Tab-separated table of C-alpha atoms and ligand atoms in Angstrom:
chain	number	residue	atom	x	y	z
A	352	MET	CA	7.226	70.673	14.386
A	353	ARG	CA	5.882	67.401	13.000
A	354	ILE	CA	6.411	65.896	9.570
A	355	GLY	CA	3.931	63.641	7.773
A	356	PHE	CA	3.956	61.544	4.619
A	357	GLY	CA	1.108	60.281	2.461
A	358	TYR	CA	0.855	58.055	-0.609
A	359	ASP	CA	-2.132	56.991	-2.680
A	360	VAL	CA	-2.908	55.175	-5.934
A	361	HIS	CA	-6.042	54.883	-8.038
A	362	ARG	CA	-6.553	52.973	-11.262
A	363	PHE	CA	-7.801	54.466	-14.512
A	364	ALA	CA	-11.214	53.337	-15.754
A	365	GLU	CA	-13.454	54.275	-18.652
A	366	GLY	CA	-16.510	56.301	-17.746
A	367	CYS	CA	-14.933	57.944	-14.683
A	368	GLU	CA	-14.064	61.608	-14.220
A	369	LEU	CA	-10.460	62.613	-13.579
A	370	TRP	CA	-10.141	64.733	-10.433
A	371	LEU	CA	-6.666	65.745	-9.267
A	372	GLY	CA	-5.908	68.285	-6.555
A	373	GLY	CA	-9.555	69.333	-6.426
A	374	ILE	CA	-9.658	70.134	-10.156
A	375	LYS	CA	-11.529	68.270	-12.882
A	376	ILE	CA	-9.064	67.420	-15.653
A	377	ALA	CA	-10.187	66.948	-19.258
A	378	HIS	CA	-9.292	63.369	-20.263
A	379	HIS	CA	-10.991	60.426	-21.973
A	380	LYS	CA	-10.842	58.313	-18.809
A	381	GLY	CA	-10.735	58.945	-15.106
A	382	LEU	CA	-9.817	57.321	-11.810
A	383	LEU	CA	-11.873	54.654	-10.096
A	384	GLY	CA	-12.650	54.858	-6.399
A	385	HIS	CA	-15.340	54.872	-3.741
A	386	SER	CA	-15.073	58.686	-3.588
A	387	ASP	CA	-14.170	60.895	-6.574
A	388	ALA	CA	-10.751	59.137	-6.427
A	389	ASP	CA	-8.753	62.378	-6.126
A	390	VAL	CA	-5.435	60.693	-5.480
A	391	VAL	CA	-3.685	64.011	-4.732
A	392	ILE	CA	-6.109	65.069	-2.005
A	393	HIS	CA	-6.045	61.562	-0.525
A	394	ALA	CA	-2.245	61.634	-0.266
A	395	ILE	CA	-2.427	65.077	1.378
A	396	CYS	CA	-5.082	63.898	3.879
A	397	ASP	CA	-2.928	60.907	4.801
A	398	ALA	CA	0.153	63.105	5.234
A	399	LEU	CA	-1.773	65.527	7.459
A	400	LEU	CA	-3.312	62.750	9.555
A	401	GLY	CA	0.042	60.981	9.740
A	402	ALA	CA	1.871	64.077	10.957
A	403	ALA	CA	-0.721	64.466	13.723
A	404	ALA	CA	-0.656	60.700	14.482
A	405	LEU	CA	-4.415	60.647	13.927
A	406	GLY	CA	-4.520	57.480	11.826
A	407	ASP	CA	-5.278	57.564	8.113
A	408	ILE	CA	-7.951	58.460	5.598
A	409	GLY	CA	-9.432	54.936	5.690
A	410	LYS	CA	-9.964	55.195	9.439
A	411	HIS	CA	-11.816	58.514	9.277
A	412	PHE	CA	-13.629	58.059	5.943
A	413	PRO	CA	-14.021	54.288	5.390
A	414	ASP	CA	-14.728	53.206	1.810
A	415	THR	CA	-17.290	50.753	3.205
A	416	ASP	CA	-19.442	53.700	4.356
A	417	PRO	CA	-22.107	54.585	1.761
A	418	LYS	CA	-22.085	58.232	2.855
A	419	TYR	CA	-18.643	58.630	1.241
A	420	LYS	CA	-19.696	57.079	-2.092
A	421	GLY	CA	-18.825	59.462	-4.894
A	422	ILE	CA	-17.990	62.209	-2.373
A	423	ASP	CA	-16.014	65.268	-3.454
A	424	SER	CA	-12.598	64.734	-1.853
A	425	LYS	CA	-12.438	68.469	-1.109
A	426	ILE	CA	-14.996	67.707	1.631
A	427	LEU	CA	-12.659	65.060	3.050
A	428	LEU	CA	-9.787	67.546	3.007
A	429	ALA	CA	-11.901	70.148	4.838
A	430	LYS	CA	-12.856	67.534	7.459
A	431	THR	CA	-9.189	66.577	7.841
A	432	ARG	CA	-8.279	70.266	8.261
A	433	ASP	CA	-10.872	70.499	11.066
A	434	LEU	CA	-9.527	67.362	12.796
A	435	LEU	CA	-6.054	68.896	12.801
A	436	SER	CA	-7.155	72.262	14.106
A	437	GLU	CA	-9.201	70.573	16.866
A	438	ALA	CA	-6.001	68.741	17.834
A	439	GLY	CA	-4.152	72.087	17.978
A	440	PHE	CA	-2.062	71.777	14.824
A	441	THR	CA	-1.416	74.367	12.122
A	442	ILE	CA	-0.010	73.534	8.695
A	443	GLN	CA	3.327	75.071	7.786
A	444	ASN	CA	3.636	73.710	4.242
A	445	ILE	CA	2.649	70.881	1.911
A	446	ASP	CA	4.639	69.423	-0.966
A	447	THR	CA	3.117	66.935	-3.391
A	448	THR	CA	4.247	64.963	-6.426
A	449	ILE	CA	1.829	63.368	-8.892
A	450	ALA	CA	3.169	60.476	-10.985
A	451	ILE	CA	1.120	60.458	-14.185
A	452	GLN	CA	2.047	59.690	-17.785
A	453	VAL	CA	-0.897	61.404	-19.490
A	454	PRO	CA	-2.540	63.866	-19.635
A	455	LYS	CA	-0.134	66.753	-19.084
A	456	ILE	CA	-0.849	68.303	-15.698
A	457	ALA	CA	1.209	71.496	-15.980
A	458	PRO	CA	-1.740	73.678	-17.142
A	459	TYR	CA	-3.682	72.768	-13.978
A	460	ILE	CA	-0.957	73.094	-11.332
A	461	GLU	CA	-1.605	76.721	-10.342
A	462	LEU	CA	-5.340	76.150	-10.085
A	463	MET	CA	-4.692	73.122	-7.850
A	464	ARG	CA	-2.426	75.179	-5.575
A	465	VAL	CA	-5.002	77.966	-5.273
A	466	THR	CA	-7.835	75.473	-4.661
A	467	LEU	CA	-5.962	73.397	-2.088
A	468	SER	CA	-4.567	76.394	-0.221
A	469	GLY	CA	-8.024	78.005	-0.149
A	470	LEU	CA	-9.557	74.877	1.362
A	471	LEU	CA	-6.859	74.768	4.011
A	472	THR	CA	-6.842	78.555	4.617
A	473	LEU	CA	-3.191	78.676	3.616
A	474	ASP	CA	-1.287	80.944	1.270
A	475	PRO	CA	-0.635	79.367	-2.169
A	476	GLY	CA	3.044	79.792	-1.362
A	477	GLN	CA	2.636	77.127	1.331
A	478	VAL	CA	1.269	74.523	-1.087
A	479	SER	CA	3.467	72.958	-3.755
A	480	VAL	CA	2.154	70.642	-6.471
A	481	LYS	CA	4.503	68.944	-8.925
A	482	ALA	CA	3.891	66.344	-11.599
A	483	THR	CA	6.214	63.864	-13.212
A	484	THR	CA	5.899	61.101	-15.758
A	485	THR	CA	7.569	57.808	-14.920
A	486	GLU	CA	9.250	57.619	-18.340
A	487	LYS	CA	6.591	55.077	-19.398
A	488	LEU	CA	7.738	52.704	-16.647
A	489	GLY	CA	5.453	50.981	-14.152
A	490	PHE	CA	1.672	51.218	-13.830
A	491	GLU	CA	1.692	55.003	-14.143
A	492	GLY	CA	3.807	54.782	-17.287
A	493	ARG	CA	1.469	52.182	-18.799
A	494	GLU	CA	-1.409	54.612	-18.110
A	495	GLU	CA	-3.075	52.078	-15.798
A	496	GLY	CA	-3.282	54.470	-12.874
A	497	VAL	CA	-1.969	57.517	-11.066
A	498	SER	CA	-0.015	57.766	-7.827
A	499	ALA	CA	0.547	60.762	-5.582
A	500	TYR	CA	2.970	61.503	-2.754
A	501	ALA	CA	2.622	64.257	-0.168
A	502	VAL	CA	4.763	65.528	2.682
A	503	VAL	CA	3.575	68.091	5.193
A	504	LEU	CA	5.012	70.026	8.091
A	505	LEU	CA	2.797	70.860	11.058
A	506	GLU	CA	3.301	73.144	14.010
A	507	GLY	CA	1.599	72.479	17.290
B	1186	ZN	ZN1	-7.560	57.341	-2.610
């Protein structure tokens, strides 16, 4: 059994789409990044890579590489899944927390769980997604950005 932890932050910007957990969220602004800036998937990728001691998302998918510009982070998650299975690991469970003030994420949580578990060929019961506000404190509370935390357990 191996545990892994991931953390990611992206800033809000006008004219960007808001992608969280593989789902496009209706909002008047979105997150800025080299990829689609899906902070949830990035935290999960880092947790998975960390648990396997395979480095981090920046090592495998550098933001200096034009081929990752604007890429759907679901592709990065699928590539991370393949790296883990090549290394002989299987995922036992994933738990994530999104720190976001607005918009409300609750209506999207189940769709995120189904999407993420499908990509990872897991049961939705193995993938937890939670969201919290930060009580208007910090950069998330000021609606400047979104952070996400993920922990995973691997077998292998
Ligand atoms: Zn990121």
